[in-house]
Short mmCIF file of N, CA and C in Angstrom, two decimals:
data_model
loop_
_atom_site.label_atom_id
_atom_site.label_comp_id
_atom_site.label_asym_id
_atom_site.label_seq_id
_atom_site.Cartn_x
_atom_site.Cartn_y
_atom_site.Cartn_z
N UNK A 1 158.02 173.92 126.93
CA UNK A 1 159.44 173.83 126.61
C UNK A 1 160.10 172.49 126.05
N UNK A 2 159.64 171.52 126.84
CA UNK A 2 159.81 170.25 125.97
C UNK A 2 159.13 169.31 125.00
N UNK A 3 157.69 170.12 124.76
CA UNK A 3 156.87 169.58 123.71
C UNK A 3 155.82 168.50 124.51
N UNK A 4 156.10 168.39 125.64
CA UNK A 4 155.03 167.78 126.46
C UNK A 4 153.76 168.47 126.62
N UNK A 5 152.88 167.67 126.23
CA UNK A 5 151.28 168.26 126.61
C UNK A 5 150.45 167.17 127.39
N UNK A 6 149.26 167.97 127.97
CA UNK A 6 148.79 167.03 129.03
C UNK A 6 149.13 166.24 130.03
N UNK A 7 150.30 167.10 130.92
CA UNK A 7 151.02 166.56 131.92
C UNK A 7 150.03 167.24 133.14
N UNK A 8 149.85 166.08 133.92
CA UNK A 8 149.12 166.31 135.15
C UNK A 8 150.45 166.90 135.95
N UNK A 9 150.07 168.33 136.61
CA UNK A 9 150.90 168.92 137.44
C UNK A 9 151.09 168.66 138.91
N UNK A 10 149.95 168.00 139.06
CA UNK A 10 149.68 168.10 140.66
C UNK A 10 148.79 167.02 141.12
N UNK A 11 148.94 166.54 142.43
CA UNK A 11 148.03 165.63 143.04
C UNK A 11 146.74 166.31 143.33
N UNK A 12 145.81 165.52 143.22
CA UNK A 12 144.35 166.19 143.69
C UNK A 12 144.41 167.34 144.94
N UNK A 13 144.08 168.20 144.58
CA UNK A 13 143.81 169.40 145.65
C UNK A 13 142.45 169.67 146.26
N UNK A 14 142.03 169.78 147.42
CA UNK A 14 140.70 170.21 148.00
C UNK A 14 140.33 171.27 147.28
N UNK A 15 139.26 171.47 146.89
CA UNK A 15 138.82 173.12 146.75
C UNK A 15 137.73 173.63 147.33
N UNK A 16 136.50 172.99 147.86
CA UNK A 16 135.81 173.27 148.84
C UNK A 16 135.12 172.24 148.92
N UNK A 17 133.98 172.38 150.12
CA UNK A 17 133.22 171.43 150.98
C UNK A 17 131.95 171.78 150.75
N UNK A 18 130.77 171.11 150.95
CA UNK A 18 129.61 171.73 151.08
C UNK A 18 129.15 170.68 151.66
N UNK A 19 128.01 170.93 153.03
CA UNK A 19 127.67 169.74 153.81
C UNK A 19 125.93 170.07 153.77
N UNK A 20 125.42 168.86 153.13
CA UNK A 20 123.80 168.63 152.82
C UNK A 20 123.66 167.32 152.99
N UNK A 21 122.21 167.03 153.20
CA UNK A 21 121.49 165.89 153.32
C UNK A 21 122.35 164.73 154.07
N UNK A 22 123.13 164.99 155.25
CA UNK A 22 123.84 164.18 155.99
C UNK A 22 125.28 163.93 155.57
N UNK A 23 125.59 164.56 154.57
CA UNK A 23 126.72 163.93 153.88
C UNK A 23 127.82 165.40 153.61
N UNK A 24 129.18 165.05 153.47
CA UNK A 24 129.92 165.93 153.02
C UNK A 24 130.30 165.93 151.45
N UNK A 25 130.05 166.82 150.69
CA UNK A 25 130.60 166.92 149.50
C UNK A 25 131.69 167.70 149.14
N UNK A 26 132.93 166.81 148.77
CA UNK A 26 133.93 167.71 148.54
C UNK A 26 134.43 168.06 147.14
N UNK A 27 135.04 169.10 146.80
CA UNK A 27 135.08 169.38 145.36
C UNK A 27 136.74 169.32 145.11
N UNK A 28 137.29 168.90 144.11
CA UNK A 28 138.87 168.82 143.89
C UNK A 28 139.16 169.49 142.66
N UNK A 29 140.39 170.15 142.76
CA UNK A 29 141.05 170.63 141.31
C UNK A 29 142.19 169.78 140.97
N UNK A 30 142.85 169.97 140.13
CA UNK A 30 143.70 169.36 139.46
C UNK A 30 143.42 167.50 139.70
N UNK A 31 142.49 167.16 139.00
CA UNK A 31 141.88 165.75 139.05
C UNK A 31 142.20 164.99 137.41
N UNK A 32 142.75 165.83 136.72
CA UNK A 32 143.01 165.05 135.54
C UNK A 32 141.78 164.66 134.87
N UNK A 33 141.62 163.81 134.33
CA UNK A 33 140.57 163.00 133.96
C UNK A 33 139.45 162.53 134.89
N UNK A 34 139.71 162.66 136.20
CA UNK A 34 138.68 162.11 137.23
C UNK A 34 139.43 161.24 138.20
N UNK A 35 138.64 161.16 139.36
CA UNK A 35 139.00 160.83 140.82
C UNK A 35 138.71 159.00 140.50
N UNK A 36 139.77 158.59 141.65
CA UNK A 36 139.36 156.90 141.62
C UNK A 36 140.19 156.85 142.97
N UNK A 37 140.02 155.15 143.16
CA UNK A 37 140.96 154.73 144.30
C UNK A 37 142.04 153.82 143.74
N UNK A 38 143.11 154.24 144.12
CA UNK A 38 144.30 154.02 143.73
C UNK A 38 144.72 152.49 143.71
N UNK A 39 143.93 151.84 144.54
CA UNK A 39 143.92 150.29 144.69
C UNK A 39 143.08 149.53 144.12
N UNK A 40 142.17 150.25 143.55
CA UNK A 40 140.71 149.30 142.75
C UNK A 40 139.91 148.84 144.21
N UNK A 41 140.08 149.33 145.39
CA UNK A 41 139.11 149.43 146.38
C UNK A 41 138.28 150.43 146.69
N UNK A 42 137.63 150.18 147.54
CA UNK A 42 136.42 151.35 147.79
C UNK A 42 137.56 152.44 148.33
N UNK A 43 137.20 153.79 148.21
CA UNK A 43 137.74 155.05 148.75
C UNK A 43 137.97 154.90 150.43
N UNK A 44 139.08 154.98 150.94
CA UNK A 44 139.21 155.03 152.62
C UNK A 44 140.18 156.15 152.83
N UNK A 45 140.00 156.00 154.20
CA UNK A 45 141.00 157.27 154.99
C UNK A 45 140.30 158.31 155.31
N UNK A 46 138.90 158.46 154.91
CA UNK A 46 138.11 159.65 155.26
C UNK A 46 137.56 159.60 156.89
N UNK A 47 137.30 160.45 157.53
CA UNK A 47 136.70 160.52 158.46
C UNK A 47 135.59 161.79 158.57
N UNK A 48 134.67 161.47 159.52
CA UNK A 48 133.76 162.95 159.58
C UNK A 48 133.56 163.26 161.02
N UNK A 49 133.22 164.64 161.47
CA UNK A 49 132.63 164.95 162.87
C UNK A 49 131.62 165.76 162.32
N UNK A 50 130.72 165.61 163.74
CA UNK A 50 129.60 166.62 163.75
C UNK A 50 130.12 167.72 164.80
N UNK A 51 129.01 168.52 165.49
CA UNK A 51 129.51 169.82 166.06
C UNK A 51 130.11 169.16 167.32
N UNK A 52 130.22 167.54 167.68
CA UNK A 52 130.88 167.64 168.96
C UNK A 52 132.17 167.31 168.90
N UNK A 53 132.41 167.42 167.32
CA UNK A 53 134.02 167.26 167.16
C UNK A 53 134.74 166.25 167.57
N UNK A 54 133.91 165.17 167.42
CA UNK A 54 134.47 163.54 167.45
C UNK A 54 134.34 162.91 166.08
N UNK A 55 135.53 162.30 165.72
CA UNK A 55 135.77 162.03 164.33
C UNK A 55 135.35 160.38 164.10
N UNK A 56 134.76 160.15 162.97
CA UNK A 56 134.35 158.51 163.07
C UNK A 56 134.82 158.43 161.63
N UNK A 57 135.25 156.93 161.62
CA UNK A 57 135.38 156.31 160.26
C UNK A 57 134.00 156.83 159.39
N UNK A 58 134.74 157.16 157.78
CA UNK A 58 133.44 157.40 156.96
C UNK A 58 133.67 156.69 155.57
N UNK A 59 132.33 156.67 154.94
CA UNK A 59 132.61 156.17 153.66
C UNK A 59 132.58 157.17 152.40
N UNK A 60 133.08 156.62 151.70
CA UNK A 60 133.57 158.09 150.45
C UNK A 60 133.23 157.44 149.24
N UNK A 61 132.64 157.96 148.27
CA UNK A 61 132.61 157.62 146.92
C UNK A 61 132.79 158.66 145.88
N UNK A 62 133.24 158.57 144.93
CA UNK A 62 133.78 159.47 143.64
C UNK A 62 132.44 159.82 143.06
N UNK A 63 131.97 161.04 143.00
CA UNK A 63 130.75 161.67 142.49
C UNK A 63 130.67 161.17 141.03
N UNK A 64 129.55 161.28 140.06
CA UNK A 64 129.66 161.05 139.02
C UNK A 64 130.32 162.06 137.86
N UNK A 65 130.67 163.13 138.33
CA UNK A 65 131.46 164.15 137.75
C UNK A 65 132.80 163.80 137.58
N UNK A 66 133.33 162.95 138.54
CA UNK A 66 134.91 162.79 138.59
C UNK A 66 135.75 163.63 139.40
N UNK A 67 134.98 164.60 139.66
CA UNK A 67 135.64 165.67 140.26
C UNK A 67 135.37 165.95 141.81
N UNK A 68 134.53 165.30 142.46
CA UNK A 68 133.94 165.53 143.74
C UNK A 68 133.84 164.18 144.35
N UNK A 69 133.85 163.98 145.84
CA UNK A 69 133.65 162.89 146.45
C UNK A 69 132.63 163.35 147.36
N UNK A 70 131.61 162.11 147.81
CA UNK A 70 130.74 162.19 148.95
C UNK A 70 131.05 161.33 149.89
N UNK A 71 131.22 161.85 151.31
CA UNK A 71 131.42 161.50 152.42
C UNK A 71 130.52 161.32 153.48
N UNK A 72 130.18 160.15 154.17
CA UNK A 72 129.06 160.02 154.95
C UNK A 72 129.35 159.20 156.26
N UNK A 73 129.06 159.09 157.29
CA UNK A 73 128.97 158.21 158.16
C UNK A 73 127.51 158.10 159.18
N UNK A 74 127.26 157.07 159.42
CA UNK A 74 125.81 156.61 160.40
C UNK A 74 126.06 157.30 161.35
N UNK A 75 127.33 157.29 161.93
CA UNK A 75 127.55 157.95 163.51
C UNK A 75 127.43 159.59 163.22
N UNK A 76 127.37 159.79 162.28
CA UNK A 76 127.51 161.57 162.16
C UNK A 76 126.43 161.94 161.38
N UNK A 77 125.05 162.26 161.93
CA UNK A 77 124.27 162.17 160.85
C UNK A 77 124.33 164.06 160.12
N UNK A 78 124.77 164.69 161.06
CA UNK A 78 125.10 166.23 160.19
C UNK A 78 126.49 166.39 160.61
N UNK A 79 127.31 166.22 159.42
CA UNK A 79 128.86 166.48 159.62
C UNK A 79 129.14 167.62 159.43
N UNK A 80 130.05 168.39 159.77
CA UNK A 80 130.58 169.57 159.87
C UNK A 80 132.08 169.58 159.73
N UNK A 81 132.76 168.66 159.42
CA UNK A 81 134.24 168.72 159.21
C UNK A 81 134.47 167.41 158.82
N UNK A 82 135.60 167.56 158.03
CA UNK A 82 135.98 166.13 157.18
C UNK A 82 137.68 166.16 157.19
N UNK A 83 138.36 164.92 157.52
CA UNK A 83 139.71 164.92 157.31
C UNK A 83 139.81 163.66 157.01
N UNK A 84 141.00 163.78 155.80
CA UNK A 84 141.26 162.67 155.04
C UNK A 84 142.69 162.35 155.28
N UNK A 85 143.43 161.08 155.51
CA UNK A 85 144.56 160.59 155.58
C UNK A 85 145.13 161.25 156.88
N UNK A 86 144.23 161.65 157.98
CA UNK A 86 144.62 162.37 159.12
C UNK A 86 145.08 161.00 160.36
N UNK A 87 146.01 160.40 159.84
CA UNK A 87 146.49 159.40 161.23
C UNK A 87 147.92 159.22 160.75
N UNK A 88 148.96 159.06 161.97
CA UNK A 88 150.35 158.58 161.77
C UNK A 88 150.18 157.57 160.68
N UNK A 89 151.05 157.34 159.87
CA UNK A 89 151.67 156.18 158.95
C UNK A 89 150.31 155.59 158.69
N UNK A 90 149.55 156.42 158.12
CA UNK A 90 148.12 155.47 157.47
C UNK A 90 148.64 155.14 155.98
N UNK A 91 148.05 153.77 155.74
CA UNK A 91 148.16 153.30 154.49
C UNK A 91 146.79 153.05 153.92
N UNK A 92 145.66 153.66 154.28
CA UNK A 92 144.49 153.48 154.18
C UNK A 92 144.27 154.52 152.80
N UNK A 93 144.70 155.82 153.08
CA UNK A 93 144.20 156.87 151.89
C UNK A 93 144.77 156.17 150.77
N UNK A 94 143.69 156.31 149.98
CA UNK A 94 143.94 155.68 148.42
C UNK A 94 143.28 156.74 147.47
N UNK A 95 143.10 157.83 147.43
CA UNK A 95 142.23 158.71 146.72
C UNK A 95 143.46 159.38 145.70
N UNK A 96 142.91 159.05 144.28
CA UNK A 96 144.23 159.61 143.34
C UNK A 96 143.58 160.13 142.08
N UNK A 97 144.10 160.94 141.46
CA UNK A 97 143.58 161.71 140.10
C UNK A 97 143.98 160.38 139.04
N UNK A 98 143.66 160.88 137.46
CA UNK A 98 143.74 159.84 136.69
C UNK A 98 145.35 159.44 136.25
N UNK A 99 145.95 160.65 136.70
CA UNK A 99 147.39 160.18 136.64
C UNK A 99 147.96 159.33 137.72
N UNK A 100 147.06 158.90 138.69
CA UNK A 100 147.97 158.04 139.65
C UNK A 100 148.75 158.69 141.00
N UNK A 101 148.44 160.12 140.84
CA UNK A 101 149.18 161.21 141.73
C UNK A 101 148.08 160.93 143.02
N UNK A 102 148.51 160.65 144.25
CA UNK A 102 147.82 160.63 145.66
C UNK A 102 147.35 161.80 145.92
N UNK A 103 146.11 161.95 146.63
CA UNK A 103 145.82 163.32 147.25
C UNK A 103 146.58 163.43 148.68
N UNK A 104 147.15 164.40 149.10
CA UNK A 104 147.80 164.70 150.53
C UNK A 104 146.47 164.52 151.64
N UNK A 105 146.95 164.47 152.62
CA UNK A 105 146.16 164.49 153.75
C UNK A 105 145.62 165.76 153.82
N UNK A 106 144.38 166.17 154.12
CA UNK A 106 143.98 167.33 154.61
C UNK A 106 142.61 167.36 155.70
N UNK A 107 142.22 168.32 156.02
CA UNK A 107 141.24 168.46 157.05
C UNK A 107 140.53 169.85 156.61
N UNK A 108 139.31 169.87 156.73
CA UNK A 108 138.07 170.92 156.39
C UNK A 108 137.90 172.11 157.77
N UNK A 109 138.43 171.35 158.94
CA UNK A 109 138.48 172.09 160.22
C UNK A 109 139.38 173.14 160.69
N UNK A 110 139.37 173.88 161.46
CA UNK A 110 140.42 174.77 161.87
C UNK A 110 140.47 174.58 163.51
N UNK A 111 139.78 173.32 164.27
CA UNK A 111 139.84 173.11 165.51
C UNK A 111 141.24 173.30 166.02
N UNK A 112 141.53 173.39 167.07
CA UNK A 112 142.59 173.40 167.72
C UNK A 112 143.22 171.85 167.86
N UNK A 113 144.66 171.47 167.73
CA UNK A 113 145.00 170.08 167.52
C UNK A 113 145.65 169.95 169.15
N UNK A 114 145.54 168.48 169.52
CA UNK A 114 146.18 168.30 170.66
C UNK A 114 147.74 169.12 170.96
N UNK A 115 148.22 168.81 169.90
CA UNK A 115 149.75 169.29 169.85
C UNK A 115 149.71 170.87 169.78
N UNK A 116 148.68 171.60 169.49
CA UNK A 116 149.12 172.99 169.40
C UNK A 116 149.75 173.60 170.58
N UNK A 117 149.52 173.16 171.34
CA UNK A 117 149.94 173.75 172.82
C UNK A 117 151.74 173.64 172.57
N UNK A 118 152.02 172.71 172.16
CA UNK A 118 153.62 172.32 172.12
C UNK A 118 154.53 173.01 171.34
N UNK A 119 153.88 173.82 170.33
CA UNK A 119 154.71 174.76 169.57
C UNK A 119 155.04 175.89 170.36
#
């Protein structure tokens, strides 16, 4: 309508997750020209859990394709769930797309939360 082209309409959105080789491989849509850290530091704000449902801080790297992120933790040899930005008032979450739009917090699990009974 206004003649603008190539406008990124959204923050990165989680599209899927695959667990393999001791890591979680996340794929995203709305990446524009690729994902990166918004502050030039390594990606942060990720945690993973195994079957015991205990989350541990994890390292994360953008995959060479620019639309995926690989997440792993030495404390979790076989992850089954990932959370990102999943803490009150976190400043650590720094995943952005090439337009600088930040990824919103997300989780791949559907486990009950401690506050679910409060509803």
